[in-house]
PDB file of C-alpha atoms in Angstrom:
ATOM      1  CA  UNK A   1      70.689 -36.876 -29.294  1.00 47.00           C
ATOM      2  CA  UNK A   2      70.436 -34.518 -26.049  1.00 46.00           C
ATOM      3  CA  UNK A   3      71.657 -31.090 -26.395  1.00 46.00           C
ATOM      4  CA  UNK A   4      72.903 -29.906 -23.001  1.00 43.00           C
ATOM      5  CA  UNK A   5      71.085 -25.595 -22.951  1.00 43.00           C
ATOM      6  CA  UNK A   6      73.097 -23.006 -22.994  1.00 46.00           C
ATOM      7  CA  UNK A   7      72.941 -21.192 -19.458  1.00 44.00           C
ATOM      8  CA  UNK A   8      69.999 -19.127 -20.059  1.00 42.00           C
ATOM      9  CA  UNK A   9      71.492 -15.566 -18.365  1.00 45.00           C
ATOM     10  CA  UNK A  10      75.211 -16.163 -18.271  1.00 46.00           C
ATOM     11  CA  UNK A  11      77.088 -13.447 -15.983  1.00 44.00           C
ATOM     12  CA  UNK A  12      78.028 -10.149 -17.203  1.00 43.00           C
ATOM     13  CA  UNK A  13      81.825  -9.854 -17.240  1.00 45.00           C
ATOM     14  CA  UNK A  14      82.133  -7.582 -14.277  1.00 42.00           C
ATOM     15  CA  UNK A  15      83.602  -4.137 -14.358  1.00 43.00           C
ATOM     16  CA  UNK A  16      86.945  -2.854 -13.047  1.00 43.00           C
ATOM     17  CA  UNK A  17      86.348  -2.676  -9.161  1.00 42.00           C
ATOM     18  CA  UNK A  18      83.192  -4.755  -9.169  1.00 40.00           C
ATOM     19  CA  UNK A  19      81.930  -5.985  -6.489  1.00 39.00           C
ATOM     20  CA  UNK A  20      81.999  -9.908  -5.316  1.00 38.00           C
ATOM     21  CA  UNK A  21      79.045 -12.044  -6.750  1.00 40.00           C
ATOM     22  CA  UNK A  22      77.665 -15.419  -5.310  1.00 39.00           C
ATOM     23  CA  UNK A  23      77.117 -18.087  -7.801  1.00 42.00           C
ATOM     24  CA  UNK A  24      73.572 -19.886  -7.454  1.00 40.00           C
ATOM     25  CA  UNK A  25      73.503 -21.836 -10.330  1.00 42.00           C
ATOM     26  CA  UNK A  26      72.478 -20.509 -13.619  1.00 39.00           C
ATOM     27  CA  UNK A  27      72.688 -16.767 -13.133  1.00 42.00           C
ATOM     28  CA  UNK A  28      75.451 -14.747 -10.346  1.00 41.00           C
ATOM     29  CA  UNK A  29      73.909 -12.727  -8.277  1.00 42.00           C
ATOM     30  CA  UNK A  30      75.748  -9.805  -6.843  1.00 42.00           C
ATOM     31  CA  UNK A  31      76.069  -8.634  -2.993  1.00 43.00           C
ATOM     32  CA  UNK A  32      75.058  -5.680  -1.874  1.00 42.00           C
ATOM     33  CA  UNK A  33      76.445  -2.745  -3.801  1.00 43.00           C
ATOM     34  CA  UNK A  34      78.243  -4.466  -6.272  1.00 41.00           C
ATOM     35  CA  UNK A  35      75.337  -3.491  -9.267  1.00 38.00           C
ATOM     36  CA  UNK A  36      76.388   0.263  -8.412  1.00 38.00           C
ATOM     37  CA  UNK A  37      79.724  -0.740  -9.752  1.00 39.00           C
ATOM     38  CA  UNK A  38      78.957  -2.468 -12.635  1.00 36.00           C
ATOM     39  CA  UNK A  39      78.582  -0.775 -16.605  1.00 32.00           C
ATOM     40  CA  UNK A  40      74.984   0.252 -17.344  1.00 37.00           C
ATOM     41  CA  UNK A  41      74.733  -2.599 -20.022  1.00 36.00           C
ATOM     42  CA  UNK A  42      76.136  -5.255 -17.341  1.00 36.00           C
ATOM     43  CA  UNK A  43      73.402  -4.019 -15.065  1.00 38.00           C
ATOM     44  CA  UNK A  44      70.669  -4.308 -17.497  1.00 39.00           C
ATOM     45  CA  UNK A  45      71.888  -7.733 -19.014  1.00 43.00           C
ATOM     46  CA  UNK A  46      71.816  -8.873 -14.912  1.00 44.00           C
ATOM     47  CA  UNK A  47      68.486  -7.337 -14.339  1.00 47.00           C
ATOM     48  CA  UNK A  48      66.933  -9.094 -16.870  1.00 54.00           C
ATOM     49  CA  UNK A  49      68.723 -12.941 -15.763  1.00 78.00           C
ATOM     50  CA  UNK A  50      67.825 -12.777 -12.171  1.00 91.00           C
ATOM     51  CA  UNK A  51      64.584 -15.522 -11.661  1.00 95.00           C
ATOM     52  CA  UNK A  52      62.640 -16.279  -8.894  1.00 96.00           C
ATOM     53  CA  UNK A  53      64.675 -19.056  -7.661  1.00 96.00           C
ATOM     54  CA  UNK A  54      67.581 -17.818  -7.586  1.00 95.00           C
ATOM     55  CA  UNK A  55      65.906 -14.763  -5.828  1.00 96.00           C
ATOM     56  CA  UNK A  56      64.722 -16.631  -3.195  1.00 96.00           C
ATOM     57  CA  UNK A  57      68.128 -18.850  -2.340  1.00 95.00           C
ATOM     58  CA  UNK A  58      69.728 -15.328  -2.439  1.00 94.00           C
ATOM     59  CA  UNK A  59      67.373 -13.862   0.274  1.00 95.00           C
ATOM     60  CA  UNK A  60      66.950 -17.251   2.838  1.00 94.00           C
ATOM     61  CA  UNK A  61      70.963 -16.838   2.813  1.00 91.00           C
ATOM     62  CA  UNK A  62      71.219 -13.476   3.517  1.00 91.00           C
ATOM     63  CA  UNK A  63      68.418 -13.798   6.458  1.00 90.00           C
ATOM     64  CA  UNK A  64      69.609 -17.287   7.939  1.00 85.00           C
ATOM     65  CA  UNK A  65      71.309 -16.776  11.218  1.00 78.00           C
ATOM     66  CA  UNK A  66      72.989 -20.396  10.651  1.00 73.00           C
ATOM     67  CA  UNK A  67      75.228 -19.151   7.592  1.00 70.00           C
ATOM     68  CA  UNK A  68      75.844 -15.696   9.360  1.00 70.00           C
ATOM     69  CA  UNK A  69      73.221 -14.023   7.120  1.00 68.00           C
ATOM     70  CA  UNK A  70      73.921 -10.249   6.939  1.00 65.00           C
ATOM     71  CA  UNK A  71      69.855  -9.576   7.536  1.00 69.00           C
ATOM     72  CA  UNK A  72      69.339 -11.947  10.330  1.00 70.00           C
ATOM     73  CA  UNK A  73      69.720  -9.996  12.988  1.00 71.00           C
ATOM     74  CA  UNK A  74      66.998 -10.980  15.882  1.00 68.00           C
ATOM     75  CA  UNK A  75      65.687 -13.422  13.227  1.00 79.00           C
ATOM     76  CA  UNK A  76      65.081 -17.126  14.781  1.00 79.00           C
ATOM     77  CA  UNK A  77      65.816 -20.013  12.652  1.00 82.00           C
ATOM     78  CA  UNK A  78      61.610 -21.088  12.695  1.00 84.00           C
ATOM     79  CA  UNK A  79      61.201 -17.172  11.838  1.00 88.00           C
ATOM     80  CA  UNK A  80      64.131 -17.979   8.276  1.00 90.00           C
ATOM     81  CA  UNK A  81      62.084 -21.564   7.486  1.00 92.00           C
ATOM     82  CA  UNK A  82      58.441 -19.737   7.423  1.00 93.00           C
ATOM     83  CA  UNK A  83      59.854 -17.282   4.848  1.00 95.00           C
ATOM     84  CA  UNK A  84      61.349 -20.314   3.027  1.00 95.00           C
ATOM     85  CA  UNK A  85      58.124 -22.081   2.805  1.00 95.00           C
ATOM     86  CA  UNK A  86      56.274 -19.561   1.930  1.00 96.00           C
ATOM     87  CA  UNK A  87      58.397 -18.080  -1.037  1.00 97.00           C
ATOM     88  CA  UNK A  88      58.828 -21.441  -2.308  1.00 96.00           C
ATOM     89  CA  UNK A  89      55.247 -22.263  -2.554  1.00 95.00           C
ATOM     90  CA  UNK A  90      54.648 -18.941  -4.276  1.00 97.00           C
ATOM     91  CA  UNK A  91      56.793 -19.807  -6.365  1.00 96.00           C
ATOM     92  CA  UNK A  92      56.011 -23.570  -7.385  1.00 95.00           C
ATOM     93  CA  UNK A  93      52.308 -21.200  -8.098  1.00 95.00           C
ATOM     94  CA  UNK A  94      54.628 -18.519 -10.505  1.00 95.00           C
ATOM     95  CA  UNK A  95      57.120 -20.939 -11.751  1.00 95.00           C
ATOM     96  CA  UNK A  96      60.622 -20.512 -10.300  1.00 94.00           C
ATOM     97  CA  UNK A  97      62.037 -19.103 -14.184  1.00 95.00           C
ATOM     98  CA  UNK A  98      59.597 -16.248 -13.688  1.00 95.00           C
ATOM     99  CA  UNK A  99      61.595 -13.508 -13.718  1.00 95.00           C
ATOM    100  CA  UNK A 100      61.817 -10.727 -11.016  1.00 95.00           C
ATOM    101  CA  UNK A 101      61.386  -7.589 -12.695  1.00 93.00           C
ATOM    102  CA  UNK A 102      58.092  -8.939 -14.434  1.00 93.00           C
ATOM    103  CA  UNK A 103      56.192  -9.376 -11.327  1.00 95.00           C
ATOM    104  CA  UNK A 104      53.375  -6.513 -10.738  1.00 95.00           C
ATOM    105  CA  UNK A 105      51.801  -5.647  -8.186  1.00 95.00           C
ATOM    106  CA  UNK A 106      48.558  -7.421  -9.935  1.00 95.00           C
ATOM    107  CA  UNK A 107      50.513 -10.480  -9.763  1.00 96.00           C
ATOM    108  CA  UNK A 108      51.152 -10.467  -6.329  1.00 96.00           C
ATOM    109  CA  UNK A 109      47.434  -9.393  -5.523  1.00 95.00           C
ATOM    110  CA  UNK A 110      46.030 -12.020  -7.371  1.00 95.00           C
ATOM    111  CA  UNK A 111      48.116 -14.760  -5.362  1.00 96.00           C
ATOM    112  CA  UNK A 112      46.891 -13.230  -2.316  1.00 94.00           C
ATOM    113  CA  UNK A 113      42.961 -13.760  -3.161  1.00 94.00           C
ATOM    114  CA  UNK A 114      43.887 -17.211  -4.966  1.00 95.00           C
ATOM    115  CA  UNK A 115      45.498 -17.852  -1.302  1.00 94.00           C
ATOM    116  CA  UNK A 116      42.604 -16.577   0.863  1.00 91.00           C
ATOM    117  CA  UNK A 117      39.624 -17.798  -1.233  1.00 92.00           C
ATOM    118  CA  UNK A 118      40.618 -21.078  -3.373  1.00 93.00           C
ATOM    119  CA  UNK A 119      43.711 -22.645  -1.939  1.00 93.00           C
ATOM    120  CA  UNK A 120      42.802 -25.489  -0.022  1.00 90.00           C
ATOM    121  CA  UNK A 121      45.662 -26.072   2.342  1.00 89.00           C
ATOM    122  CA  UNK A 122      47.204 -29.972   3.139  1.00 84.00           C
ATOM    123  CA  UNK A 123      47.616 -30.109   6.235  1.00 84.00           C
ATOM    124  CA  UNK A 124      48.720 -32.985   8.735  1.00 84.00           C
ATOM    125  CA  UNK A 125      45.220 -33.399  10.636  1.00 86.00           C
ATOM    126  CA  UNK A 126      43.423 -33.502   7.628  1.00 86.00           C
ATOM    127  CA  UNK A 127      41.672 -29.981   7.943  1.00 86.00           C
ATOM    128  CA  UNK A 128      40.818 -28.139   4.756  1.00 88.00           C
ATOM    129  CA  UNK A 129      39.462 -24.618   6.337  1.00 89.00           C
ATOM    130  CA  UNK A 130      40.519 -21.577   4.912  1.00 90.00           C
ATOM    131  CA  UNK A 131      44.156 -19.852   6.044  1.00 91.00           C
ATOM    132  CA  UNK A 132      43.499 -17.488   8.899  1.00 90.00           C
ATOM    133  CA  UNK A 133      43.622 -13.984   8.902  1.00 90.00           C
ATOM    134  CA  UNK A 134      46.981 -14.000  10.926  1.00 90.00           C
ATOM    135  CA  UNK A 135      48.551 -16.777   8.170  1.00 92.00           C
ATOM    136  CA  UNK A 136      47.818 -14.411   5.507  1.00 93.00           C
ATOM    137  CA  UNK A 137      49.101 -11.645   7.028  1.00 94.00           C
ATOM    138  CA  UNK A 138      52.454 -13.596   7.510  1.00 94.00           C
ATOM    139  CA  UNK A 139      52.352 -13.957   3.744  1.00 96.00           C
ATOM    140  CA  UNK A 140      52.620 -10.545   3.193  1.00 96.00           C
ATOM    141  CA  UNK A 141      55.180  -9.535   5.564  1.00 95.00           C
ATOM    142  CA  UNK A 142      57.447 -12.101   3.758  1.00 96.00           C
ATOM    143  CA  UNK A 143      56.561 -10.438   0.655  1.00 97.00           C
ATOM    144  CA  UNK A 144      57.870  -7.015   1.987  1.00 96.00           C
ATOM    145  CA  UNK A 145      61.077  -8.799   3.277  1.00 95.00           C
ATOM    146  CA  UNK A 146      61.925 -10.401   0.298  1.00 97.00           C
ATOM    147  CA  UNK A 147      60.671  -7.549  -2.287  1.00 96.00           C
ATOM    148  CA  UNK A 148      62.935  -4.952   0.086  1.00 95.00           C
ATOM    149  CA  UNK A 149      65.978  -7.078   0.070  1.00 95.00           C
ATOM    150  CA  UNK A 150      65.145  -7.481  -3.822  1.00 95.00           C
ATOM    151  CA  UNK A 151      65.165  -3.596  -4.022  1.00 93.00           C
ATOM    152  CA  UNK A 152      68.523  -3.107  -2.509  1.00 92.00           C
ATOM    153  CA  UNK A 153      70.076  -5.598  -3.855  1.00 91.00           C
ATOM    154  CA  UNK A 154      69.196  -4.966  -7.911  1.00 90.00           C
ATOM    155  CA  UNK A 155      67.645  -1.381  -7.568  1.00 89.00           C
ATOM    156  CA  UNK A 156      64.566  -3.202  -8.990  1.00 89.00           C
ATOM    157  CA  UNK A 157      61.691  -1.068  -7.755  1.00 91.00           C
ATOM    158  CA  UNK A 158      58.726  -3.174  -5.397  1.00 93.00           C
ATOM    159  CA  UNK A 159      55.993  -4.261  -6.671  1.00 95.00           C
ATOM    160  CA  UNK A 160      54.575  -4.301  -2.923  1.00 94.00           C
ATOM    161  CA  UNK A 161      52.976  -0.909  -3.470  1.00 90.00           C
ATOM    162  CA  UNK A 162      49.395  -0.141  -3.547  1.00 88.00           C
ATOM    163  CA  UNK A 163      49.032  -3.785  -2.088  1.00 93.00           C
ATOM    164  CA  UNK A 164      46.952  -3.204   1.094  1.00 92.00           C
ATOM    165  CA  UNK A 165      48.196  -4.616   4.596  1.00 91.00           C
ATOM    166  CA  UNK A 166      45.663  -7.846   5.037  1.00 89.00           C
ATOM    167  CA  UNK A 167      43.572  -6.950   7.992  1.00 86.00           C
ATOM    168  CA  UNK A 168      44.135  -8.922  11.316  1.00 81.00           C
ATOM    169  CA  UNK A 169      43.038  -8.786  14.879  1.00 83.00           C
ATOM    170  CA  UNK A 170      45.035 -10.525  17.664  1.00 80.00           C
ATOM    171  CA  UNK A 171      42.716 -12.557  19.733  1.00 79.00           C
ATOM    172  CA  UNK A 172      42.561 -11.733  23.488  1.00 83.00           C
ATOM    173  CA  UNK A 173      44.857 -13.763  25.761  1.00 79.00           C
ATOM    174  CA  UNK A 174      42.438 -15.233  28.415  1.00 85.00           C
ATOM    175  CA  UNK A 175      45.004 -15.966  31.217  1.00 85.00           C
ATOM    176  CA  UNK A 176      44.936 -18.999  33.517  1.00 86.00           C
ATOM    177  CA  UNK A 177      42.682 -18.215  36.892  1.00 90.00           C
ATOM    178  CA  UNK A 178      44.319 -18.821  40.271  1.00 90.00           C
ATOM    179  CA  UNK A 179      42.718 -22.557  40.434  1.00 93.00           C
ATOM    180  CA  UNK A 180      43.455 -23.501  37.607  1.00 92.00           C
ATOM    181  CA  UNK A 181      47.247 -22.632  38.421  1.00 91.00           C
ATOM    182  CA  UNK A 182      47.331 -24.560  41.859  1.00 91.00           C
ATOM    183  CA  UNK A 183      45.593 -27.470  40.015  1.00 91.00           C
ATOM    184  CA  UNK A 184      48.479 -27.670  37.105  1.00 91.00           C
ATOM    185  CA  UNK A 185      51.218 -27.162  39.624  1.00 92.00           C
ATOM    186  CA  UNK A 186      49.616 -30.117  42.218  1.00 90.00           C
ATOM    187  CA  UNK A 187      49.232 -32.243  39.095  1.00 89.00           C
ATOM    188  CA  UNK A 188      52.639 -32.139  39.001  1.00 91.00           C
ATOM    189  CA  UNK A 189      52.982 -33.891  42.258  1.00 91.00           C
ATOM    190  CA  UNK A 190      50.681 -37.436  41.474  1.00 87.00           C
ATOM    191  CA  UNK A 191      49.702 -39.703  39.134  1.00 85.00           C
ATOM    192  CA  UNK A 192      46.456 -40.213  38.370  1.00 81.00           C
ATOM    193  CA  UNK A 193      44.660 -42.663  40.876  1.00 82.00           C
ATOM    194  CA  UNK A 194      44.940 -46.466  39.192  1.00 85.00           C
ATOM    195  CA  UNK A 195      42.075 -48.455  39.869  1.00 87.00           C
ATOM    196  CA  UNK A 196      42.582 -52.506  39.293  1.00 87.00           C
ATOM    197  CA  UNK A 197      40.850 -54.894  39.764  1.00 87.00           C
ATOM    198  CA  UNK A 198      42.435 -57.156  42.447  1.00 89.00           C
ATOM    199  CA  UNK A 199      43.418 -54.433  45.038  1.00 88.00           C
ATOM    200  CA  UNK A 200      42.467 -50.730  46.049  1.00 88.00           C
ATOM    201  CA  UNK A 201      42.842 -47.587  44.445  1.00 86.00           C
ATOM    202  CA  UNK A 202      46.381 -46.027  44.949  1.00 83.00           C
ATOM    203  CA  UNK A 203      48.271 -43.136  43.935  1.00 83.00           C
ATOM    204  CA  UNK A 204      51.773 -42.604  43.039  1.00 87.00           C
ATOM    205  CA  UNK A 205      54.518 -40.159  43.075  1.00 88.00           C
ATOM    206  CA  UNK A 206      55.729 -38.334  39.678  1.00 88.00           C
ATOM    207  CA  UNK A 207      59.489 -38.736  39.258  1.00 90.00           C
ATOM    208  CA  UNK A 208      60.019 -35.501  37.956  1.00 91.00           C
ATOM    209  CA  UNK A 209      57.523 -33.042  39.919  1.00 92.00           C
ATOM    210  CA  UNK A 210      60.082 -30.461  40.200  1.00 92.00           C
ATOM    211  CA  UNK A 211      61.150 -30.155  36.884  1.00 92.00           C
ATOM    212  CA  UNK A 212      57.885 -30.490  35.795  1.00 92.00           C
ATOM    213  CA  UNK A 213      56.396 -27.298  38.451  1.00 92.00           C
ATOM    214  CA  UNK A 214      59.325 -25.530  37.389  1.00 91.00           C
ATOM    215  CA  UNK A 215      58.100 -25.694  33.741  1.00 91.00           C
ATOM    216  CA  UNK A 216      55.056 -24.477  34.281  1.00 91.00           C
ATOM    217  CA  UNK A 217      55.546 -21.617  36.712  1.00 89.00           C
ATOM    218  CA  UNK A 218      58.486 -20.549  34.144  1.00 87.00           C
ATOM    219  CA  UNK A 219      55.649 -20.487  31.313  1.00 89.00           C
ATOM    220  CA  UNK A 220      53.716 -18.716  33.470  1.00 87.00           C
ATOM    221  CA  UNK A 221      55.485 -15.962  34.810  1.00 84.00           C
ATOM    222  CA  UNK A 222      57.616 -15.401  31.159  1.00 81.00           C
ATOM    223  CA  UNK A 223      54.583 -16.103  28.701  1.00 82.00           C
ATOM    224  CA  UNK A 224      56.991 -17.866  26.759  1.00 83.00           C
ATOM    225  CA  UNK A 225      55.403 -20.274  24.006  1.00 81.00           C
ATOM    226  CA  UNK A 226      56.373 -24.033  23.955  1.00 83.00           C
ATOM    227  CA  UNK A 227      58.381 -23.665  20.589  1.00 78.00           C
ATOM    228  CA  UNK A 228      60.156 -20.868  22.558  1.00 80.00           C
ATOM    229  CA  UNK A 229      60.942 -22.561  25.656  1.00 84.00           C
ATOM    230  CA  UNK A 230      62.144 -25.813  24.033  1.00 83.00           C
ATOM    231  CA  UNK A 231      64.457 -23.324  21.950  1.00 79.00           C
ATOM    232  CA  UNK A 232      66.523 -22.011  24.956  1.00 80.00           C
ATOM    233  CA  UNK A 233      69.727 -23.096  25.765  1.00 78.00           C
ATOM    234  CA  UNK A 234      71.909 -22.524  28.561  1.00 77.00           C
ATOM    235  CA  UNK A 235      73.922 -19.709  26.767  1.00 75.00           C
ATOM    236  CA  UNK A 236      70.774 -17.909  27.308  1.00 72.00           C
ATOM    237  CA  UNK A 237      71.272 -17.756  30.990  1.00 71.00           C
ATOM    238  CA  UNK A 238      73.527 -14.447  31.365  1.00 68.00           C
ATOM    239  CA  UNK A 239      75.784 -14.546  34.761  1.00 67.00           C
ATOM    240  CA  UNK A 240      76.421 -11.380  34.586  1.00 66.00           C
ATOM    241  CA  UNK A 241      72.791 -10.552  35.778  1.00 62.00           C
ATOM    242  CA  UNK A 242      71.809  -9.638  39.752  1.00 57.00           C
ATOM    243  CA  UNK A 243      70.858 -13.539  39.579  1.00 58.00           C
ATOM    244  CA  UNK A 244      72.936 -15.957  38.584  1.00 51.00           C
ATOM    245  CA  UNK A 245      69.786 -18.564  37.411  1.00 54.00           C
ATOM    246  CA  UNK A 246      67.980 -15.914  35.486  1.00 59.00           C
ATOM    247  CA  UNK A 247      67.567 -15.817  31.348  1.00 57.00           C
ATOM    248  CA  UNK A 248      67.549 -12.942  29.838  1.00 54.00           C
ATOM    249  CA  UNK A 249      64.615 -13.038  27.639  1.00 53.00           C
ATOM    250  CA  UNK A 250      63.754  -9.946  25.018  1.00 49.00           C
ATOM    251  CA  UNK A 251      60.492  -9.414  23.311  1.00 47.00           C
ATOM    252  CA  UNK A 252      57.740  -7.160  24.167  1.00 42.00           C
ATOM    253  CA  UNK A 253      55.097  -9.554  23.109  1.00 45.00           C
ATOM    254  CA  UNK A 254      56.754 -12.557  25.344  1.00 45.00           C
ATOM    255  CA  UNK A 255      56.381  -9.983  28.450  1.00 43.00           C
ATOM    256  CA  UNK A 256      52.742  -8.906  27.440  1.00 44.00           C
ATOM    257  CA  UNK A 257      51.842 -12.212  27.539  1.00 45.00           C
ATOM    258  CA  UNK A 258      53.746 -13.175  30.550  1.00 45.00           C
ATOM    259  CA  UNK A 259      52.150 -10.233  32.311  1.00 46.00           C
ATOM    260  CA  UNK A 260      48.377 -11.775  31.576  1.00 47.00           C
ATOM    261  CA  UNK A 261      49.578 -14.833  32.385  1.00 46.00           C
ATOM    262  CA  UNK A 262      50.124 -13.865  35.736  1.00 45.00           C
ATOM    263  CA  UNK A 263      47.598 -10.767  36.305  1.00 47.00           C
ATOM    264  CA  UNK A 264      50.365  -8.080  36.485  1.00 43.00           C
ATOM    265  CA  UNK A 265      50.825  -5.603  35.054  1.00 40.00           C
ATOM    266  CA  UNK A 266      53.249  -4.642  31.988  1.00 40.00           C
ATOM    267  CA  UNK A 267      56.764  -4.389  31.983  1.00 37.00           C
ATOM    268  CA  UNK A 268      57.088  -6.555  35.171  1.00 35.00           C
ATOM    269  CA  UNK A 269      60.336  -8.676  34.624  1.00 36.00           C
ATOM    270  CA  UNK A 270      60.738 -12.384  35.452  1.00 40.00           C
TER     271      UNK A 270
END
């Protein structure tokens, strides 16, 4: 006969004027400031019933700009999903039961090397190289996220220190040269020349050679990538600017690269 488990960290029964909890599953875990409010022995039972998983669903909803995430301020949606991903991998390595105050710093630094020297990523062209420098660096910045949020959270103290910062070098941007500019923006204008058999070689005309010229000369002078254009909506154009058709677009890397883009220098808006 199956025996239905007990839940494995059933709630503490809260304290008079404690705080709200959320309920993910097994274990409730509290909002901010509600642990200060709790009894000492309600705090340590809690401390000791808060795993990995639930963790993790605690943190993507308090960064997810979708569900009005109190810690997604300037956060994109793409920015939310690579923490996801990440996390949960890490923790399909751990085991999601593993609970939080266990993890060391040794822990953590051994999933970094495994990461950087034995992992052999899947991914959708069939490459097997090594993560880059930049990917593992993106590995650790989610740590600190989710280890801070941990922190405030349940007063559980990081395990992030002594870890060092993974090294990483952003390449140089080599910017497009005048010619090769003119030659995107006239490619806009033709097809390419068709050649059959039973008549001369013709050209024709692109149906959408403005929207297309006005794509690229918008990449060009904002240094926007595609994932970032494709993301804009019209909300993003603010009327109350000088002009009416501009888009207000902040980020001080976007400019940078905008500015080599076009050969000017920083700060220069679009």
């Amino acid at each position: 006969m199956n025996v239905r488990p007990q839940n494995p960290c059933p709630p503490p029964a809260p304290a008079e004027g404690a705080g709200s909890r959320i309920d993910f599953g097994a274990c409730a875990i509290p909002q901010r400031g509600s642990m200060r409010n709790r009894s000492s022995s309600g705090a340590a039972n809690m401390r000791g019933g808060v795993t990995v998983s639930q963790a993790i669903e605690g943190f993507i909803l308090h960064k997810n700009p979708a569900f009005g995430g109190a810690g997604a301020q300037g956060l994109s949606q793409r920015t939310v999903s690579s923490y996801k991903d990440i996390l949960e991998h890490w923790a399909a390595r751990i085991g999601g039961d593993t609970q939080v105050p266990g993890i060391t710093s040794q822990d953590l630094k051994r999933y970094l090397v495994w990461k950087t020297t034995e992992y052999v990523p899947i991914r959708k062209n069939g490459k097997t190289h090594p993560l880059s420098p930049k990917t593992t660096r993106n590995i650790y910045v989610t740590f600190q996220a989710f280890f801070r949020w941990i922190g405030e959270e349940f007063e559980f103290p990081t395990p992030m220190k002594g870890i060092p910062v993974p090294k990483f070098v952003s390449p140089p941007i080599e910017p497009f040269t005048k010619d090769e500019v003119v030659a995107m923006v006239k490619g806009c204008v033709q097809k390419r020349e068709s050649r059959p058999s039973n008549r001369k070689a013709f050209t024709t005309r692109r149906p959408y050679t403005l929207r297309d010229q006005t794509v690229i000369k918008f990449l060009l002078d904002t240094g926007l990538r595609a994932s970032e254009f494709t993301s804009l909506r019209i909300g993003d154009v603010d009327p109350g600017l000088v002009h009416p058709r501009c888009a207000f677009i902040a980020s001080q890397k976007t400019e940078s690269r905008g500015d080599a883009s076009r050969g000017q220098a920083p700060g220069q808006a679009w």
